[in-house]
Amino acid sequence: MAEDPAEPLAPMLRKLQLWRRFDAQEQAALLALPREIVDLKAAAYVVREGDLPTHSCLLISGLAFRQKLTRTGARTILAVHMSGDVVDLQNSLLEVADHSVQALTKAQVAFIPKEAIVDLALRFPNIGLAMWYDTLVDSSIAREWMLNVTRREGHSRIAHIVCEFGVRLESLSLGLRTSYEFPMTQEQLADATGLHPVHVNRTLKELERTGLITYTRRSITVTNWSELVVAGDFRETYLHLNQPKTSPAPELQAPVADAE
Amino acid sequence: MAEDPAEPLAPMLRKLQLWRRFDAQEQAALLALPREIVDLKAAAYVVREGDLPTHSCLLISGLAFRQKLTRTGARTILAVHMSGDVVDLQNSLLEVADHSVQALTKAQVAFIPKEAIVDLALRFPNIGLAMWYDTLVDSSIAREWMLNVTRREGHSRIAHIVCEFGVRLESLSLGLRTSYEFPMTQEQLADATGLHPVHVNRTLKELERTGLITYTRRSITVTNWSELVVAGDFRETYLHLNQPKTSPAPELQAPVADAE
DNA sequence: CGTAAAATTGACTGACTTCAAATTCGGTGG
DNA sequence: CCACCGAATTTGAAGTCAGTCAATTTTACG
């Protein structure tokens, strides 16, 4: 949790090095990205749908989520982001933001000019690849959510998202998969699972009654992990947490010999 | 439709140049990618969930779709791809395929070794950026689909997808937005909208009865575009078709002066 | 302590699913 | 050209999961 305040971009470096290894020069360039550190209150907007974003946003601490609305105001929550995620590499590289990003809890973020991101990707293609990979993993999670909300029943949807948050938070050392802080309201949980808040409430109660979880207003304890995994049809491959790191840009070491 | 057979990768070049302009060297490098051209029958698999993919797949002609299954066999269709799409830039760069890709119609594809893609991105960062952008647009469409299946009613979901295919096919000169070939079965349409095939059938009938579309087994004519747009809550921003092309890699022209 | 947001509960409704059977279509072989 | 077959579509009837509406209780927090 206690990041070196002198290196606010360290969480981004750590996250991207899940996908590619960086040499000293690449690490320095990344940490030297121009940025503005901002403290956000819960529910503060990072980007609004329709904006022409000028910055990307790194989440240093706290949680954030992406959302999209129908014309009638119904909401879907598309993703929940955690420390180290460059929230909205998805959004801000394209011209117009097609969805909004909002802080879920109070959060510390770094705004990075989008040209600086593009420039970094052009000067250090290895970092560009890592950022690309990172957005691909986001997409993979989005696909699993799509499956979740279209083809699983209510109690499975809830069970699945409870499993996912546990594994993700544990991978960041922000909790245990069987016990973690859970700051979403039931209404937000409903928008993340395509259900109605009332039904989410009843489903949580049912998961408690059947002994799978204990739920208090802002925390979750899983009391029967293996049954919860079955109930949620949870298979964690889609999180790509075991992606083997590619050693430092081997392609750059032998680019001349192009045997074909 | 009639692409120069000497340049089978031309559709990919055309598509990527929607996002970035390439100079002659970049264009040549892209067209020279190693590849194997394959003709696929309808329903043939390109990648299966769980595979360790070694190739990316460019769709030269025909349609393809991505899908994912629950443990009990229920299916969701995540995306439909058209000519020029590098189906599964999404999938094949990561270690394990988290979903399957299948031909929707008979199709011609080019398999490109994934190292060749990574190598191209490292040698020509401008092309790397274009491919990244391309996957971001895919993600944007995926987000709209998520909104569609979670927060719109059945008839809206169908109306929305009918609008989307019209606009996308028209942008590729493969049809008119108000009249196009539509090779999906009602069962596939159900899996793309999170509905049951029986309900899809009834909904299509209702859209016909109310005069919005005419539907025959394998083609759609929109008889009232503006009402269909309203019914489907369709706003085409998310397709990012008006993304202004960035002129040839300006960042590369002045990388020295880094005024901050 | 007071207040607003969030959670909870009950009664009722309905959009969509399920099951099952009939019909149509497209291609194939005689 | 026509009969045939499996897949896709269509239709009907009945059931249910989740939504809706509305009121009450709990909680966080100043």
PDB file of N, CA and C in Angstrom, chain A residues 204-236:
ATOM      1  N   LEU A 204     -27.886 -12.161  -2.361  1.00  0.00           N
ATOM      2  CA  LEU A 204     -26.837 -12.155  -1.334  1.00  0.00           C
ATOM      3  C   LEU A 204     -27.315 -12.897  -0.090  1.00  0.00           C
ATOM      4  N   LYS A 205     -28.545 -12.626   0.296  1.00  0.00           N
ATOM      5  CA  LYS A 205     -29.107 -13.316   1.461  1.00  0.00           C
ATOM      6  C   LYS A 205     -29.111 -14.831   1.250  1.00  0.00           C
ATOM      7  N   GLU A 206     -29.440 -15.222   0.040  1.00  0.00           N
ATOM      8  CA  GLU A 206     -29.504 -16.653  -0.247  1.00  0.00           C
ATOM      9  C   GLU A 206     -28.114 -17.283  -0.176  1.00  0.00           C
ATOM     10  N   LEU A 207     -27.108 -16.558  -0.702  1.00  0.00           N
ATOM     11  CA  LEU A 207     -25.739 -17.094  -0.628  1.00  0.00           C
ATOM     12  C   LEU A 207     -25.283 -17.205   0.823  1.00  0.00           C
ATOM     13  N   GLU A 208     -25.769 -16.310   1.666  1.00  0.00           N
ATOM     14  CA  GLU A 208     -25.458 -16.414   3.093  1.00  0.00           C
ATOM     15  C   GLU A 208     -26.193 -17.608   3.706  1.00  0.00           C
ATOM     16  N   ARG A 209     -27.470 -17.727   3.368  1.00  0.00           N
ATOM     17  CA  ARG A 209     -28.296 -18.788   3.946  1.00  0.00           C
ATOM     18  C   ARG A 209     -27.741 -20.179   3.617  1.00  0.00           C
ATOM     19  N   THR A 210     -27.183 -20.299   2.384  1.00  0.00           N
ATOM     20  CA  THR A 210     -26.643 -21.595   1.991  1.00  0.00           C
ATOM     21  C   THR A 210     -25.184 -21.765   2.405  1.00  0.00           C
ATOM     22  N   GLY A 211     -24.673 -20.808   3.168  1.00  0.00           N
ATOM     23  CA  GLY A 211     -23.362 -20.992   3.786  1.00  0.00           C
ATOM     24  C   GLY A 211     -22.166 -20.740   2.889  1.00  0.00           C
ATOM     25  N   LEU A 212     -22.360 -20.054   1.752  1.00  0.00           N
ATOM     26  CA  LEU A 212     -21.218 -19.825   0.866  1.00  0.00           C
ATOM     27  C   LEU A 212     -20.427 -18.578   1.249  1.00  0.00           C
ATOM     28  N   ILE A 213     -21.130 -17.541   1.674  1.00  0.00           N
ATOM     29  CA  ILE A 213     -20.432 -16.312   2.030  1.00  0.00           C
ATOM     30  C   ILE A 213     -21.047 -15.699   3.284  1.00  0.00           C
ATOM     31  N   THR A 214     -20.293 -14.782   3.857  1.00  0.00           N
ATOM     32  CA  THR A 214     -20.836 -13.865   4.850  1.00  0.00           C
ATOM     33  C   THR A 214     -20.652 -12.477   4.284  1.00  0.00           C
ATOM     34  N   TYR A 215     -21.712 -11.700   4.346  1.00  0.00           N
ATOM     35  CA  TYR A 215     -21.680 -10.393   3.719  1.00  0.00           C
ATOM     36  C   TYR A 215     -22.065  -9.335   4.731  1.00  0.00           C
ATOM     37  N   THR A 216     -21.196  -8.370   4.929  1.00  0.00           N
ATOM     38  CA  THR A 216     -21.609  -7.199   5.686  1.00  0.00           C
ATOM     39  C   THR A 216     -21.535  -6.018   4.739  1.00  0.00           C
ATOM     40  N   ARG A 217     -21.988  -4.912   5.184  1.00  0.00           N
ATOM     41  CA  ARG A 217     -22.182  -3.798   4.265  1.00  0.00           C
ATOM     42  C   ARG A 217     -20.966  -3.533   3.381  1.00  0.00           C
ATOM     43  N   ARG A 218     -19.799  -3.632   3.912  1.00  0.00           N
ATOM     44  CA  ARG A 218     -18.623  -3.282   3.110  1.00  0.00           C
ATOM     45  C   ARG A 218     -17.502  -4.313   3.141  1.00  0.00           C
ATOM     46  N   SER A 219     -17.871  -5.564   3.427  1.00  0.00           N
ATOM     47  CA  SER A 219     -16.833  -6.594   3.337  1.00  0.00           C
ATOM     48  C   SER A 219     -17.468  -7.947   3.040  1.00  0.00           C
ATOM     49  N   ILE A 220     -16.659  -8.819   2.462  1.00  0.00           N
ATOM     50  CA  ILE A 220     -17.133 -10.148   2.104  1.00  0.00           C
ATOM     51  C   ILE A 220     -16.181 -11.186   2.660  1.00  0.00           C
ATOM     52  N   THR A 221     -16.734 -12.230   3.264  1.00  0.00           N
ATOM     53  CA  THR A 221     -15.947 -13.388   3.658  1.00  0.00           C
ATOM     54  C   THR A 221     -16.545 -14.600   2.959  1.00  0.00           C
ATOM     55  N   VAL A 222     -15.703 -15.326   2.284  1.00  0.00           N
ATOM     56  CA  VAL A 222     -16.163 -16.539   1.618  1.00  0.00           C
ATOM     57  C   VAL A 222     -15.992 -17.682   2.592  1.00  0.00           C
ATOM     58  N   THR A 223     -17.113 -18.329   2.928  1.00  0.00           N
ATOM     59  CA  THR A 223     -17.050 -19.387   3.928  1.00  0.00           C
ATOM     60  C   THR A 223     -16.962 -20.762   3.275  1.00  0.00           C
ATOM     61  N   ASN A 224     -17.183 -20.824   1.963  1.00  0.00           N
ATOM     62  CA  ASN A 224     -17.029 -22.106   1.265  1.00  0.00           C
ATOM     63  C   ASN A 224     -16.559 -21.826  -0.155  1.00  0.00           C
ATOM     64  N   TRP A 225     -15.243 -21.667  -0.273  1.00  0.00           N
ATOM     65  CA  TRP A 225     -14.681 -21.239  -1.556  1.00  0.00           C
ATOM     66  C   TRP A 225     -15.000 -22.226  -2.689  1.00  0.00           C
ATOM     67  N   SER A 226     -14.832 -23.513  -2.425  1.00  0.00           N
ATOM     68  CA  SER A 226     -14.975 -24.464  -3.529  1.00  0.00           C
ATOM     69  C   SER A 226     -16.414 -24.505  -4.035  1.00  0.00           C
ATOM     70  N   GLU A 227     -17.366 -24.381  -3.138  1.00  0.00           N
ATOM     71  CA  GLU A 227     -18.758 -24.380  -3.602  1.00  0.00           C
ATOM     72  C   GLU A 227     -19.104 -23.070  -4.311  1.00  0.00           C
ATOM     73  N   LEU A 228     -18.490 -21.978  -3.846  1.00  0.00           N
ATOM     74  CA  LEU A 228     -18.733 -20.691  -4.495  1.00  0.00           C
ATOM     75  C   LEU A 228     -18.195 -20.703  -5.925  1.00  0.00           C
ATOM     76  N   VAL A 229     -17.045 -21.333  -6.102  1.00  0.00           N
ATOM     77  CA  VAL A 229     -16.441 -21.450  -7.431  1.00  0.00           C
ATOM     78  C   VAL A 229     -17.377 -22.224  -8.363  1.00  0.00           C
ATOM     79  N   VAL A 230     -17.958 -23.294  -7.839  1.00  0.00           N
ATOM     80  CA  VAL A 230     -18.893 -24.081  -8.653  1.00  0.00           C
ATOM     81  C   VAL A 230     -20.142 -23.261  -8.949  1.00  0.00           C
ATOM     82  N   ALA A 231     -20.684 -22.626  -7.919  1.00  0.00           N
ATOM     83  CA  ALA A 231     -21.909 -21.842  -8.104  1.00  0.00           C
ATOM     84  C   ALA A 231     -21.696 -20.722  -9.120  1.00  0.00           C
ATOM     85  N   GLY A 232     -20.497 -20.136  -9.122  1.00  0.00           N
ATOM     86  CA  GLY A 232     -20.221 -19.021 -10.015  1.00  0.00           C
ATOM     87  C   GLY A 232     -19.608 -19.438 -11.336  1.00  0.00           C
ATOM     88  N   ASP A 233     -19.413 -20.772 -11.525  1.00  0.00           N
ATOM     89  CA  ASP A 233     -18.784 -21.251 -12.763  1.00  0.00           C
ATOM     90  C   ASP A 233     -17.486 -20.471 -12.997  1.00  0.00           C
ATOM     91  N   PHE A 234     -16.713 -20.361 -11.929  1.00  0.00           N
ATOM     92  CA  PHE A 234     -15.528 -19.495 -11.973  1.00  0.00           C
ATOM     93  C   PHE A 234     -14.281 -20.288 -12.335  1.00  0.00           C
ATOM     94  N   ARG A 235     -13.665 -19.917 -13.451  1.00  0.00           N
ATOM     95  CA  ARG A 235     -12.382 -20.514 -13.863  1.00  0.00           C
ATOM     96  C   ARG A 235     -11.460 -19.346 -14.168  1.00  0.00           C
ATOM     97  N   GLU A 236     -10.378 -19.215 -13.417  1.00  0.00           N
ATOM     98  CA  GLU A 236      -9.675 -17.941 -13.424  1.00  0.00           C
ATOM     99  C   GLU A 236      -8.728 -17.715 -14.594  1.00  0.00           C
TER     100      GLU A 236
END
